[in-house]
C-alpha cells in the first residue's frame, strides 16, 4: 500500500496512543525508575528528531542480532523495533486493522525512515508488539511479530501472533544458538518481557542507542549512552572500565554493527563513540569518547569532558550535537592520516 498520513482517531476509536515506547525500569518492580539528572535532561532529549533535523541529521534506534557462534562474528541481517500495546487493547483487534493502525500510531515519516534504511543496507525490518502484562513464564502467552517492507517506495505491513516459545526460538536462531547472561538476569529492563528473557537461554538482543544518519541517509556515527551513577569524577570514565570485561559483548556487538554498515557504505569506517553522562545532582560535566579498532580489539581514540546543558533548552542541547560533529570530523582526519 502507499502510505499517506491518516488524520483520524486510531482504529480503536480513541485519540490516545496505544503503542507505547518501552521504558527502562527495575525488573520485578516496574514502578522503580533509574536515577536521572534533573537539570540537563536525558540523551534522548539532546538528540531529539527536531534538533537532529536542524543539523542535517536523522536518528535511529533499534535492536539487532549477532551470530555469536561464528568466527569471525557476523551480523544477522535483521532489526527489531519494539512497542508495548496498551491495555486493554487486544491483538485480535489490532490485526484487524494492522497497516492503518501502525501507520496512525508511528507515522509515515517514521516508517519510511526505518524501512528505507533497512532496504538500503540489506536488513529485514520487523516490529514487535506485545501486551507487557502477560505472564511470560506461561508458554501460551503471545505477542505480535510484524514485517515492514519498502518496495519501490511503497510500504507494506503484515503480522502474525506468535507464542513466547516461538519468540525464544527465533532469538536463539538469530543469535546463532542459546545466549545467556547468568542466573540472576537483568536488574534493569525495558519491559517485563525483556526481564523474563534475561533469565532464559534466549536473551533479548541488545540495541544501538543512536545511529546517526547524515542528510543522504548514510550512517554518520554510532552512539552509545552510558550512565555514570558513582561519585567518582566523570574524567575517570573510559572504555577500559567496561571492556573487555564486564561488558565485552555489548561493545563487541556495536563493533560488529559498525563493520557491517561500513562494508555497505562509502566510508571505510563509521565512527563509534560513547557519551558518559552523570545522574548525581550537582554534576556539571559529561564525557565523550571515540573508539578505534575492531571487535575484540576496541580501545580509545580520543576523549574529552564537556559541559552538560545548563537547562533543557534547544540551544543547550544543540551544543552536544555540535560536539559530536566535531568528534566525527576528528575521527575521519585520524583515519585519513
Backbone as numpy.savetxt, mean C-alpha at the origin, in Angstrom:
# Nx Ny Nz CAx CAy CAz Cx Cy Cz
-17.28 -2.35 -20.08 -18.12 -1.16 -20.08 -17.25 0.08 -20.08
-17.74 1.15 -20.65 -17.07 2.43 -20.57 -17.58 3.15 -19.34
-16.65 3.57 -18.48 -17.06 4.16 -17.21 -17.26 5.65 -17.34
-18.35 6.14 -16.82 -18.59 7.56 -16.66 -18.96 7.76 -15.21
-18.55 8.88 -14.62 -18.81 9.09 -13.20 -20.31 9.07 -12.93
-20.71 8.32 -11.92 -22.12 8.16 -11.59 -22.47 9.13 -10.48
-23.24 10.15 -10.78 -23.65 11.13 -9.77 -25.01 10.72 -9.22
-24.96 9.80 -8.28 -26.19 9.32 -7.67 -25.85 8.64 -6.37
-26.88 8.35 -5.60 -26.65 7.59 -4.37 -26.16 6.21 -4.75
-25.43 5.59 -3.84 -24.94 4.26 -4.19 -26.11 3.29 -4.33
-25.78 2.13 -4.82 -26.82 1.19 -5.22 -27.68 0.69 -4.07
-27.28 1.02 -2.83 -28.06 0.59 -1.68 -28.96 1.69 -1.17
-29.11 2.75 -1.95 -30.08 3.77 -1.62 -29.66 4.73 -0.54
-28.35 4.87 -0.31 -27.86 5.80 0.70 -26.64 6.51 0.16
-26.40 7.72 0.63 -25.26 8.50 0.16 -23.99 8.22 0.95
-24.07 7.41 2.00 -22.88 7.10 2.79 -21.98 6.13 2.06
-20.71 6.18 2.37 -19.77 5.23 1.78 -19.98 3.85 2.40
-19.93 2.83 1.58 -20.08 1.48 2.11 -18.81 0.64 1.91
-17.89 1.11 1.09 -16.59 0.46 0.94 -15.56 1.32 1.67
-15.10 0.84 2.80 -14.26 1.62 3.69 -12.79 1.22 3.57
-11.91 2.17 3.78 -10.48 1.86 3.81 -10.13 1.13 5.10
-9.32 0.09 5.03 -8.86 -0.57 6.25 -8.11 0.42 7.14
-8.14 0.18 8.43 -7.52 1.10 9.38 -6.62 0.32 10.32
-5.41 0.80 10.49 -4.47 0.13 11.38 -4.93 0.25 12.83
-5.02 -0.89 13.51 -5.44 -0.93 14.91 -4.86 -2.21 15.53
-4.98 -2.29 16.84 -4.41 -3.44 17.55 -5.21 -4.69 17.25
-4.51 -5.78 16.96 -5.18 -7.05 16.73 -5.81 -7.53 18.04
-7.08 -7.92 17.97 -7.79 -8.39 19.15 -8.41 -7.29 19.97
-8.08 -6.05 19.65 -8.64 -4.90 20.38 -8.70 -3.73 19.41
-9.65 -3.80 18.48 -9.65 -2.90 17.33 -9.95 -1.45 17.69
-10.40 -1.20 18.90 -10.65 0.19 19.30 -9.35 0.92 19.67
-8.26 0.16 19.85 -6.98 0.78 20.20 -6.20 1.10 18.95
-5.97 2.39 18.71 -5.27 2.85 17.53 -3.81 3.15 17.86
-2.92 3.07 16.88 -1.51 3.37 17.14 -1.31 4.84 17.45
-0.24 5.19 18.15 0.00 6.60 18.49 0.24 7.44 17.24
-0.20 8.68 17.31 -0.02 9.61 16.19 0.55 10.92 16.70
1.31 11.57 15.86 1.88 12.87 16.20 0.84 13.94 15.93
0.43 14.71 16.93 -0.74 15.58 16.78 -0.55 16.78 15.87
0.67 17.35 15.84 0.84 18.63 15.16 0.95 18.51 13.64
1.71 17.52 13.19 2.11 17.49 11.78 1.28 16.57 10.91
0.31 15.87 11.49 -0.47 14.95 10.68 0.30 13.69 10.34
-0.22 12.93 9.39 0.35 11.66 8.99 0.85 11.72 7.55
1.77 10.82 7.18 2.28 10.83 5.81 1.20 10.77 4.74
0.09 10.08 5.01 -0.99 10.03 4.02 -1.52 11.43 3.73
-1.46 12.32 4.72 -1.88 13.71 4.52 -0.81 14.50 3.78
0.45 14.24 4.07 1.54 14.95 3.41 1.53 14.68 1.90
1.14 13.46 1.53 1.17 13.05 0.13 -0.25 12.81 -0.40
-1.16 13.69 -0.09 -2.54 13.54 -0.55 -2.60 13.65 -2.07
-3.62 13.06 -2.71 -3.73 13.14 -4.17 -3.68 14.57 -4.70
-4.33 15.49 -4.00 -4.37 16.88 -4.47 -2.98 17.51 -4.42
-2.26 17.32 -3.32 -0.93 17.90 -3.20 0.04 17.28 -4.20
-0.06 15.97 -4.40 0.79 15.31 -5.38 0.52 15.85 -6.78
-0.76 16.02 -7.11 -1.13 16.53 -8.44 -0.55 17.93 -8.67
-0.51 18.73 -7.62 0.06 20.08 -7.74 1.54 20.05 -8.11
2.20 18.94 -7.79 3.62 18.79 -8.10 3.86 17.90 -9.32
2.77 17.51 -10.00 2.91 16.69 -11.19 3.02 15.21 -10.94
2.57 14.76 -9.77 2.67 13.35 -9.41 1.29 12.74 -9.18
1.27 11.41 -9.17 0.14 10.63 -8.68 0.70 9.57 -7.74
-0.14 9.10 -6.82 0.33 8.12 -5.86 -0.54 6.88 -5.83
0.10 5.73 -5.68 -0.59 4.45 -5.57 -0.16 3.76 -4.28
-1.07 3.00 -3.71 -0.71 2.07 -2.63 -1.45 0.77 -2.87
-0.77 -0.35 -2.75 -1.40 -1.64 -3.02 -0.61 -2.75 -2.34
-1.23 -3.91 -2.24 -0.59 -5.11 -1.70 -0.03 -5.92 -2.86
1.09 -6.59 -2.63 1.69 -7.37 -3.71 2.42 -8.59 -3.15
2.67 -9.55 -4.02 3.23 -10.84 -3.62 4.64 -11.03 -4.17
5.44 -11.76 -3.41 6.76 -12.20 -3.84 6.81 -13.72 -3.73
7.39 -14.36 -4.74 7.59 -15.81 -4.71 8.84 -16.09 -3.86
8.59 -16.40 -2.59 9.70 -16.52 -1.65 10.51 -17.80 -1.81
10.01 -18.76 -2.57 10.72 -20.04 -2.69 11.60 -20.10 -3.92
11.72 -19.00 -4.68 12.53 -19.00 -5.89 13.88 -18.33 -5.63
14.84 -18.64 -6.46 16.14 -17.99 -6.38 16.60 -17.70 -7.81
16.66 -16.44 -8.20 16.42 -15.25 -7.38 14.93 -15.05 -7.11
14.63 -14.20 -6.13 13.23 -13.88 -5.82 12.58 -13.17 -6.99
11.31 -13.45 -7.22 10.58 -12.79 -8.30 9.24 -12.29 -7.78
8.73 -11.27 -8.43 7.43 -10.71 -8.10 6.33 -11.51 -8.78
5.27 -11.82 -8.07 4.07 -12.37 -8.70 3.34 -11.21 -9.38
3.05 -11.31 -10.68 2.47 -10.17 -11.41 1.00 -9.93 -11.06
0.76 -9.55 -9.82 -0.59 -9.36 -9.31 -0.56 -8.34 -8.19
-1.51 -7.41 -8.19 -1.63 -6.48 -7.06 -3.06 -6.52 -6.54
-3.18 -6.34 -5.23 -4.48 -6.34 -4.57 -4.74 -4.97 -3.94
-5.99 -4.55 -4.03 -6.50 -3.42 -3.27 -7.57 -3.98 -2.35
-7.62 -3.54 -1.11 -8.61 -4.10 -0.18 -9.53 -3.01 0.35
-10.81 -3.36 0.47 -11.82 -2.47 1.03 -12.72 -3.28 1.95
-13.19 -2.64 3.01 -14.09 -3.29 3.96 -15.52 -2.89 3.66
-16.39 -3.87 3.52 -17.81 -3.63 3.27 -18.49 -3.30 4.59
-19.08 -2.14 4.64 -19.71 -1.68 5.87 -20.95 -2.50 6.20
-21.07 -2.91 7.46 -22.27 -3.62 7.91 -23.45 -2.64 7.90
-24.66 -3.14 7.59 -25.08 -4.53 7.42 -25.15 -4.96 5.95
-24.45 -4.27 5.05 -24.55 -4.58 3.63 -24.00 -5.98 3.34
-24.55 -6.62 2.32 -24.24 -8.01 2.04 -23.55 -8.17 0.69
-22.82 -9.27 0.55 -22.16 -9.56 -0.72 -23.17 -9.78 -1.84
-24.28 -10.43 -1.52 -25.28 -10.74 -2.55 -25.79 -9.46 -3.20
-26.11 -8.47 -2.40 -26.61 -7.21 -2.94 -25.51 -6.46 -3.69
-24.30 -6.57 -3.19 -23.17 -5.93 -3.86 -22.94 -6.53 -5.24
-22.95 -7.86 -5.32 -22.71 -8.53 -6.60 -23.79 -8.21 -7.62
-24.97 -7.91 -7.14 -26.09 -7.62 -8.04 -25.84 -6.37 -8.87
-25.07 -5.44 -8.32 -24.77 -4.19 -9.03 -23.27 -3.88 -8.93
-22.44 -4.89 -9.09 -21.02 -4.74 -8.77 -20.31 -3.64 -9.56
-20.34 -3.64 -10.90 -19.58 -2.60 -11.61 -20.02 -1.19 -11.25
-21.33 -0.97 -11.20 -21.83 0.37 -10.89 -21.48 0.78 -9.47
-21.59 -0.18 -8.54 -21.30 0.13 -7.14 -19.83 0.47 -6.94
-18.93 -0.33 -7.51 -17.50 -0.08 -7.36 -17.12 1.26 -7.99
-17.68 1.55 -9.15 -17.45 2.83 -9.80 -17.93 3.98 -8.92
-19.12 3.84 -8.39 -19.69 4.90 -7.57 -18.89 5.13 -6.29
-18.36 4.04 -5.73 -17.62 4.13 -4.47 -16.20 4.65 -4.67
-15.50 4.12 -5.65 -14.08 4.44 -5.82 -13.84 5.57 -6.80
-14.75 5.75 -7.75 -14.61 6.82 -8.72 -13.83 6.39 -9.95
-14.19 6.95 -11.09 -13.51 6.61 -12.33 -12.03 6.98 -12.32
-11.63 8.16 -11.85 -10.20 8.49 -11.86 -9.35 7.47 -11.11
-9.84 7.01 -9.96 -9.12 6.02 -9.16 -8.98 4.71 -9.93
-10.07 4.22 -10.48 -10.04 2.95 -11.20 -9.17 3.05 -12.45
-9.25 4.17 -13.14 -8.45 4.33 -14.35 -6.96 4.42 -14.01
-6.63 5.12 -12.94 -5.23 5.24 -12.52 -4.63 3.87 -12.24
-5.31 3.08 -11.41 -4.78 1.78 -11.03 -4.78 0.79 -12.19
-5.85 0.78 -12.97 -5.92 -0.19 -14.07 -4.94 0.15 -15.18
-4.73 1.43 -15.45 -3.76 1.83 -16.47 -2.35 1.46 -16.04
-2.03 1.72 -14.78 -0.71 1.34 -14.27 -0.52 -0.17 -14.35
-1.51 -0.93 -13.88 -1.39 -2.39 -13.87 -1.16 -2.93 -15.28
-1.91 -2.43 -16.24 -1.76 -2.91 -17.61 -0.39 -2.57 -18.17
0.08 -1.35 -17.90 1.36 -0.91 -18.43 2.52 -1.75 -17.91
2.36 -2.31 -16.71 3.46 -3.05 -16.09 3.17 -4.54 -15.95
2.24 -5.03 -16.75 2.00 -6.47 -16.81 1.49 -7.07 -15.53
0.66 -6.32 -14.79 0.14 -6.77 -13.51 -1.36 -6.99 -13.57
-1.83 -8.05 -12.96 -3.26 -8.26 -12.79 -3.72 -7.44 -11.59
-4.87 -6.79 -11.73 -5.40 -5.93 -10.67 -6.65 -6.57 -10.09
-6.64 -6.82 -8.78 -7.79 -7.40 -8.11 -8.17 -6.56 -6.89
-9.46 -6.55 -6.62 -10.03 -5.81 -5.49 -10.63 -6.81 -4.52
-10.18 -6.77 -3.28 -10.69 -7.65 -2.23 -11.68 -6.86 -1.38
-12.91 -7.35 -1.27 -13.96 -6.69 -0.49 -14.45 -7.67 0.57
-14.50 -7.23 1.83 -14.91 -8.17 2.87 -15.59 -7.45 4.03
-16.52 -8.17 4.64 -17.12 -7.76 5.91 -16.17 -8.18 7.02
-15.65 -7.23 7.77 -14.61 -7.59 8.73 -15.16 -8.00 10.09
-16.49 -8.14 10.17 -17.08 -8.69 11.39 -17.29 -10.19 11.28
-16.76 -10.80 10.24 -16.88 -12.25 10.04 -15.99 -13.00 11.03
-16.34 -14.25 11.28 -15.51 -15.14 12.09 -14.53 -15.82 11.14
-13.33 -15.27 11.02 -12.41 -15.77 10.01 -11.85 -17.14 10.35
-11.99 -17.58 11.59 -11.58 -18.94 11.94 -12.56 -19.98 11.42
-13.74 -19.53 11.02 -14.75 -20.41 10.45 -14.47 -20.58 8.96
-14.17 -21.81 8.50 -13.83 -22.01 7.08 -14.96 -21.65 6.13
-16.18 -21.47 6.66 -17.30 -21.09 5.81 -17.42 -19.60 5.59
-16.61 -18.80 6.29 -16.65 -17.34 6.10 -16.18 -16.99 4.70
-16.76 -15.94 4.13 -16.49 -15.62 2.73 -16.13 -14.14 2.56
-15.67 -13.84 1.35 -15.36 -12.48 0.94 -15.46 -12.41 -0.57
-15.35 -11.21 -1.13 -15.44 -11.03 -2.57 -14.06 -10.78 -3.15
-13.78 -11.44 -4.27 -12.55 -11.19 -5.02 -12.96 -10.72 -6.40
-12.61 -9.48 -6.72 -13.02 -8.85 -7.98 -11.80 -8.60 -8.85
-11.99 -8.74 -10.15 -10.94 -8.46 -11.12 -11.30 -7.21 -11.90
-10.35 -6.29 -12.00 -10.54 -5.04 -12.74 -9.60 -5.06 -13.94
-10.16 -4.92 -15.14 -9.37 -4.97 -16.36 -9.56 -3.69 -17.17
-8.51 -3.31 -17.86 -8.53 -2.15 -18.73 -8.14 -2.61 -20.13
-9.12 -2.63 -21.03 -8.90 -3.08 -22.39 -9.23 -1.95 -23.34
-8.20 -1.40 -23.95 -8.42 -0.30 -24.89 -9.06 0.91 -24.24
-8.77 1.13 -22.98 -9.35 2.27 -22.27 -10.69 1.99 -21.65
-11.26 0.82 -21.92 -12.54 0.45 -21.32 -12.28 -0.46 -20.11
-12.92 -0.13 -19.02 -12.70 -0.84 -17.76 -13.85 -1.78 -17.48
-13.52 -3.01 -17.14 -14.54 -3.99 -16.76 -14.25 -4.47 -15.35
-15.32 -4.79 -14.63 -15.22 -5.24 -13.24 -16.08 -6.48 -13.07
-15.48 -7.56 -12.62 -16.21 -8.79 -12.35 -15.75 -9.34 -11.01
-16.60 -10.16 -10.38 -16.23 -10.67 -9.07 -16.98 -11.91 -8.67
-16.42 -12.62 -7.70 -17.03 -13.83 -7.17 -16.83 -13.89 -5.66
-17.74 -14.58 -5.00 -17.62 -14.81 -3.57 -16.75 -16.04 -3.35
-15.73 -15.93 -2.51 -14.85 -17.05 -2.24 -14.76 -17.27 -0.73
-14.37 -18.47 -0.33 -14.24 -18.79 1.10 -12.89 -18.32 1.63
-12.80 -18.19 2.93 -11.53 -17.84 3.55 -10.49 -18.92 3.26
-10.92 -20.17 3.16 -10.00 -21.25 2.82 -9.42 -21.06 1.43
-10.26 -20.64 0.48 -9.78 -20.38 -0.87 -8.82 -19.19 -0.88
-9.13 -18.16 -0.10 -8.23 -17.01 -0.02 -6.85 -17.45 0.48
-6.84 -18.28 1.51 -5.57 -18.76 2.04 -4.80 -19.57 1.01
-5.52 -20.36 0.24 -4.88 -21.14 -0.82 -4.27 -20.22 -1.87
-4.98 -19.16 -2.23 -4.47 -18.20 -3.21 -3.23 -17.49 -2.67
-3.26 -17.11 -1.41 -2.10 -16.42 -0.82 -0.87 -17.32 -0.85
-1.04 -18.59 -0.49 0.09 -19.51 -0.53 0.61 -19.70 -1.96
-0.31 -19.79 -2.91 0.09 -19.97 -4.30 0.86 -18.75 -4.81
0.34 -17.55 -4.54 0.99 -16.33 -5.02 2.29 -16.04 -4.29
2.47 -16.65 -3.10 3.68 -16.42 -2.30 4.73 -17.50 -2.51
4.42 -18.48 -3.34 5.37 -19.56 -3.59 5.36 -20.63 -2.53
4.28 -20.69 -1.73 4.18 -21.68 -0.67 3.75 -21.05 0.63
3.71 -21.83 1.71 3.32 -21.28 3.02 4.24 -20.15 3.45
3.68 -19.16 4.11 4.47 -18.04 4.61 3.93 -17.64 5.97
4.83 -17.55 6.98 4.42 -17.30 8.36 5.32 -16.23 8.98
4.85 -15.65 10.10 5.70 -14.72 10.85 5.88 -15.16 12.30
5.35 -16.29 12.68 5.49 -16.75 14.06 4.14 -17.01 14.70
4.16 -17.64 15.86 2.93 -18.07 16.50 2.08 -16.91 17.01
2.70 -15.82 17.43 1.95 -14.71 18.01 1.25 -13.86 16.96
1.74 -13.86 15.74 1.13 -13.06 14.69 1.41 -11.57 14.87
0.61 -10.77 14.20 0.78 -9.32 14.24 0.25 -8.71 15.53
0.87 -7.63 15.98 0.34 -6.84 17.10 -0.62 -5.79 16.56
-0.23 -5.15 15.45 -1.08 -4.20 14.75 -1.45 -4.76 13.39
-2.67 -4.52 12.96 -3.12 -4.99 11.66 -4.16 -4.05 11.08
-4.34 -4.09 9.77 -5.30 -3.19 9.13 -6.73 -3.72 9.16
-6.91 -4.96 9.61 -8.25 -5.56 9.67 -8.20 -6.81 10.52
-9.37 -7.27 10.95 -9.44 -8.56 11.64 -8.98 -9.68 10.73
-9.26 -9.54 9.43 -8.83 -10.55 8.46 -7.31 -10.66 8.44
-6.63 -9.54 8.33 -5.17 -9.56 8.30 -4.61 -10.11 9.61
-5.21 -9.74 10.73 -4.76 -10.24 12.03 -4.91 -11.76 12.11
-6.05 -12.27 11.64 -6.27 -13.72 11.67 -5.24 -14.44 10.80
-5.03 -13.95 9.59 -4.11 -14.61 8.68 -2.68 -14.61 9.20
-2.36 -13.66 10.08 -0.98 -13.55 10.58 -0.60 -14.70 11.52
-1.57 -15.47 11.98 -1.26 -16.63 12.83 -1.45 -17.93 12.07
-1.56 -17.84 10.74 -1.68 -19.02 9.88 -0.44 -19.11 9.00
-0.43 -20.09 8.11 0.69 -20.22 7.16 0.37 -19.52 5.84
-0.60 -18.61 5.86 -0.97 -17.83 4.67 -1.03 -16.35 5.06
0.11 -15.82 5.42 0.23 -14.43 5.85 -0.21 -13.50 4.73
-1.04 -12.50 5.09 -1.50 -11.55 4.08 -0.29 -10.81 3.52
-0.27 -10.55 2.21 0.91 -9.92 1.60 1.15 -8.50 2.11
2.39 -8.09 2.06 2.74 -6.73 2.43 2.36 -5.75 1.34
2.54 -4.47 1.64 2.12 -3.44 0.70 3.26 -2.49 0.40
3.02 -1.62 -0.57 3.88 -0.47 -0.80 3.12 0.74 -0.27
3.72 1.45 0.67 3.02 2.59 1.28 2.69 3.65 0.25
3.64 3.94 -0.62 3.40 4.93 -1.67 4.31 4.65 -2.85
3.70 4.40 -4.00 4.44 4.35 -5.26 4.14 5.65 -5.98
5.16 6.46 -6.15 5.01 7.77 -6.76 5.14 7.62 -8.27
4.16 8.13 -9.02 4.21 8.14 -10.48 4.41 9.57 -10.97
5.22 9.73 -12.02 5.42 11.07 -12.58 4.28 11.43 -13.52
4.41 12.57 -14.19 3.35 13.05 -15.06 3.07 12.18 -16.25
3.99 11.25 -16.56 3.80 10.32 -17.68 3.34 8.94 -17.20
3.03 8.83 -15.91 2.60 7.55 -15.37 3.73 6.58 -15.11
4.98 7.07 -15.11 6.14 6.23 -14.86 6.50 6.26 -13.37
6.94 5.14 -12.82 7.35 5.14 -11.40 8.49 6.11 -11.15
8.30 7.00 -10.18 9.33 7.98 -9.83 10.04 7.61 -8.54
9.34 6.93 -7.62 9.96 6.53 -6.36 9.05 5.58 -5.61
9.66 4.71 -4.82 8.97 3.85 -3.87 9.25 4.41 -2.48
8.19 4.69 -1.71 8.36 5.33 -0.41 7.76 4.45 0.68
8.56 4.19 1.70 8.13 3.44 2.88 8.03 4.41 4.05
6.92 4.38 4.78 6.75 5.22 5.97 7.05 4.39 7.21
7.93 4.89 8.06 8.33 4.14 9.25 8.13 5.00 10.49
7.24 4.57 11.39 7.01 5.31 12.63 8.20 5.16 13.57
8.51 6.26 14.25 9.53 6.25 15.30 8.82 6.52 16.62
8.65 5.49 17.42 7.86 5.60 18.65 8.71 5.70 19.91
10.03 5.64 19.77 10.92 5.63 20.93 11.36 7.05 21.29
12.08 7.15 22.41 12.58 8.45 22.86 13.94 8.79 22.25
14.55 7.87 21.55 15.87 8.11 20.96 15.77 9.15 19.85
16.88 9.84 19.54 16.86 10.86 18.49 16.49 10.28 17.13
15.76 11.05 16.35 15.36 10.60 15.02 16.58 10.36 14.14
17.69 11.04 14.42 18.90 10.88 13.63 19.49 9.48 13.75
19.07 8.72 14.76 19.56 7.36 14.93 18.76 6.34 14.13
17.70 6.81 13.48 16.90 5.91 12.65 17.63 5.65 11.33
17.78 4.37 10.99 18.50 3.99 9.77 18.15 2.57 9.40
18.39 2.23 8.15 17.99 0.93 7.61 18.65 -0.21 8.38
19.87 -0.02 8.86 20.56 -1.11 9.56 19.94 -1.44 10.91
19.05 -0.57 11.42 18.31 -0.91 12.64 17.31 -2.03 12.39
16.91 -2.19 11.14 15.81 -3.10 10.81 16.18 -4.14 9.74
17.31 -3.95 9.10 17.68 -4.80 7.98 19.14 -5.22 8.11
19.46 -6.48 7.94 18.56 -7.55 7.47 17.66 -8.17 8.53
17.83 -7.77 9.79 16.97 -8.29 10.86 16.52 -7.12 11.72
15.24 -7.09 12.15 14.20 -8.14 12.07 13.24 -8.01 10.89
13.42 -6.96 10.06 12.43 -6.70 9.01 12.98 -6.95 7.61
13.83 -7.95 7.49 14.44 -8.22 6.20 13.43 -8.49 5.10
12.38 -9.26 5.44 11.40 -9.60 4.41 10.68 -8.36 3.90
10.35 -7.42 4.80 9.66 -6.20 4.39 10.46 -5.42 3.35
11.74 -5.21 3.63 12.55 -4.38 2.73 13.00 -5.14 1.50
13.20 -6.45 1.62 13.52 -7.23 0.43 12.37 -7.24 -0.56
11.13 -7.28 -0.05 9.99 -7.29 -0.96 9.90 -5.96 -1.71
10.22 -4.85 -1.05 10.23 -3.56 -1.75 11.33 -3.53 -2.81
12.46 -4.16 -2.51 13.55 -4.23 -3.49 13.15 -5.08 -4.69
12.38 -6.14 -4.46 11.89 -6.97 -5.56 10.91 -6.18 -6.43
10.03 -5.41 -5.79 9.12 -4.55 -6.55 9.91 -3.52 -7.35
10.90 -2.92 -6.73 11.76 -1.94 -7.41 12.41 -2.56 -8.64
12.93 -3.75 -8.48 13.60 -4.44 -9.59 12.61 -4.75 -10.71
11.42 -5.21 -10.35 10.40 -5.55 -11.35 10.02 -4.31 -12.16
9.72 -3.22 -11.48 9.28 -2.01 -12.18 10.42 -1.39 -12.98
11.64 -1.44 -12.45 12.78 -0.89 -13.17 13.00 -1.64 -14.48
12.77 -2.94 -14.46 12.95 -3.74 -15.66 11.93 -3.48 -16.74
10.87 -2.77 -16.38 9.80 -2.47 -17.34 9.61 -0.98 -17.55
10.62 -0.21 -17.20 10.56 1.23 -17.41 11.86 1.70 -18.05
11.91 2.97 -18.37 13.10 3.52 -19.01 14.23 3.74 -18.02
13.92 3.74 -16.74 14.95 3.94 -15.72 15.61 2.62 -15.35
16.92 2.65 -15.21 17.61 1.45 -14.77 17.27 1.09 -13.33
17.10 2.12 -12.50 16.73 1.91 -11.11 15.72 2.96 -10.70
14.74 2.55 -9.93 13.74 3.46 -9.38 14.13 3.74 -7.93
14.23 5.00 -7.54 14.62 5.31 -6.16 13.67 4.69 -5.14
14.24 4.25 -4.04 13.46 3.73 -2.91 13.93 4.45 -1.66
13.00 5.01 -0.90 13.40 5.74 0.30 12.48 5.41 1.47
12.99 5.66 2.66 12.23 5.48 3.90 12.07 6.85 4.55
10.85 7.19 4.93 10.60 8.40 5.69 10.27 7.99 7.12
11.16 8.31 8.05 10.95 8.04 9.47 10.24 9.25 10.08
9.15 8.99 10.79 8.42 10.11 11.38 8.04 9.76 12.83
8.15 10.74 13.74 7.95 10.47 15.16 6.48 10.52 15.57
6.20 9.92 16.71 4.86 10.01 17.29 4.89 10.72 18.64
6.08 10.98 19.18 6.19 11.62 20.49 5.88 13.11 20.39
5.04 13.61 21.30 4.74 15.03 21.34 6.02 15.82 21.60
6.15 16.94 20.92 7.34 17.77 21.10 8.42 17.52 20.08
8.32 16.45 19.32 9.31 16.18 18.27 9.19 17.24 17.18
10.30 17.59 16.59 10.31 18.62 15.56 10.90 18.16 14.23
11.49 16.96 14.22 12.18 16.52 13.01 11.79 15.10 12.61
11.81 14.88 11.30 11.71 13.56 10.73 13.03 13.24 10.05
13.09 12.11 9.38 14.33 11.72 8.69 13.97 10.99 7.40
14.72 11.28 6.35 14.52 10.60 5.08 15.82 9.90 4.70
15.70 8.68 4.21 16.87 7.87 3.87 16.63 7.19 2.53
17.51 7.43 1.56 17.44 6.75 0.27 18.33 5.52 0.31
17.84 4.44 -0.30 18.53 3.16 -0.26 19.23 2.86 -1.58
20.22 2.00 -1.50 20.89 1.50 -2.70 21.05 -0.01 -2.56
21.32 -0.66 -3.67 21.54 -2.10 -3.64 20.31 -2.90 -3.99
20.51 -4.19 -4.21 19.44 -5.11 -4.54 18.97 -5.84 -3.29
17.89 -6.64 -3.45 17.40 -7.37 -2.29 18.50 -8.26 -1.74
18.55 -8.33 -0.43 19.60 -9.07 0.24 20.86 -8.26 0.48
20.96 -7.09 -0.19 22.18 -6.27 -0.10 21.84 -4.79 0.03
20.74 -4.47 0.68 20.33 -3.07 0.78 21.18 -2.32 1.81
21.44 -1.06 1.51 22.16 -0.19 2.43 21.77 1.25 2.15
22.25 2.16 2.97 21.89 3.57 2.82 22.76 4.24 1.76
22.12 5.00 0.89 22.84 5.85 -0.06 23.08 7.23 0.55
22.03 7.80 1.11 22.11 9.12 1.72 20.94 9.30 2.67
21.13 10.11 3.71 20.06 10.36 4.67 20.24 11.75 5.27
19.13 12.33 5.70 19.18 13.63 6.37 17.92 13.83 7.18
18.03 14.63 8.22 16.85 15.04 8.98 16.12 16.14 8.23
14.85 16.30 8.54 14.07 17.41 7.98 13.11 17.93 9.03
12.69 19.16 8.86 11.74 19.78 9.78 10.34 19.23 9.51
9.68 18.78 10.55 8.30 18.33 10.41 7.40 19.53 10.08
6.28 19.27 9.41 5.34 20.37 9.16 4.95 21.06 10.47
4.94 22.38 10.46 4.59 23.13 11.66 3.10 23.08 11.94
2.33 22.81 10.91 0.88 22.69 11.04 0.37 21.83 9.90
-0.92 21.66 9.82 -1.49 20.78 8.81 -1.94 21.56 7.57
-1.12 22.49 7.14 -1.46 23.29 5.96 -0.85 22.68 4.70
-1.44 22.99 3.57 -0.91 22.51 2.29 0.51 23.01 2.06
0.78 24.23 2.47 2.11 24.80 2.28 3.17 23.99 3.03
2.85 23.61 4.26 3.81 22.84 5.05 3.97 21.42 4.50
2.87 20.80 4.13 2.96 19.44 3.58 3.73 19.42 2.27
3.58 20.46 1.45 4.25 20.51 0.16 5.77 20.50 0.31
6.26 20.99 1.44 7.70 21.00 1.67 8.26 19.57 1.72
7.46 18.64 2.21 7.90 17.24 2.27 8.01 16.67 0.86
7.05 16.98 0.01 7.11 16.51 -1.38 8.33 17.11 -2.08
8.59 18.39 -1.83 9.78 19.03 -2.41 11.05 18.33 -1.96
11.09 17.93 -0.69 12.25 17.22 -0.16 12.46 15.90 -0.89
11.37 15.17 -1.12 11.47 13.90 -1.85 11.95 14.15 -3.27
11.45 15.20 -3.91 11.89 15.52 -5.27 13.39 15.74 -5.32
13.91 16.47 -4.36 15.36 16.72 -4.34 16.13 15.42 -4.12
15.57 14.56 -3.28 16.22 13.27 -3.06 16.23 12.41 -4.30
15.15 12.43 -5.06 15.08 11.67 -6.31 16.15 12.17 -7.28
16.28 13.50 -7.39 17.29 14.08 -8.28 18.69 13.66 -7.85
18.95 13.68 -6.54 20.26 13.27 -6.04 20.53 11.80 -6.35
19.53 10.98 -6.16 19.67 9.54 -6.44 20.12 9.31 -7.88
19.47 9.99 -8.82 19.81 9.79 -10.22 21.18 10.38 -10.57
21.57 11.45 -9.90 22.91 12.00 -10.10 23.96 11.00 -9.68
23.73 10.34 -8.54 24.68 9.33 -8.06 24.72 8.12 -8.99
23.55 7.74 -9.49 23.48 6.58 -10.40 24.22 6.88 -11.70
24.10 8.12 -12.18 24.75 8.51 -13.42 26.26 8.61 -13.25
26.67 8.97 -12.02 28.10 9.13 -11.76 28.80 7.80 -11.62
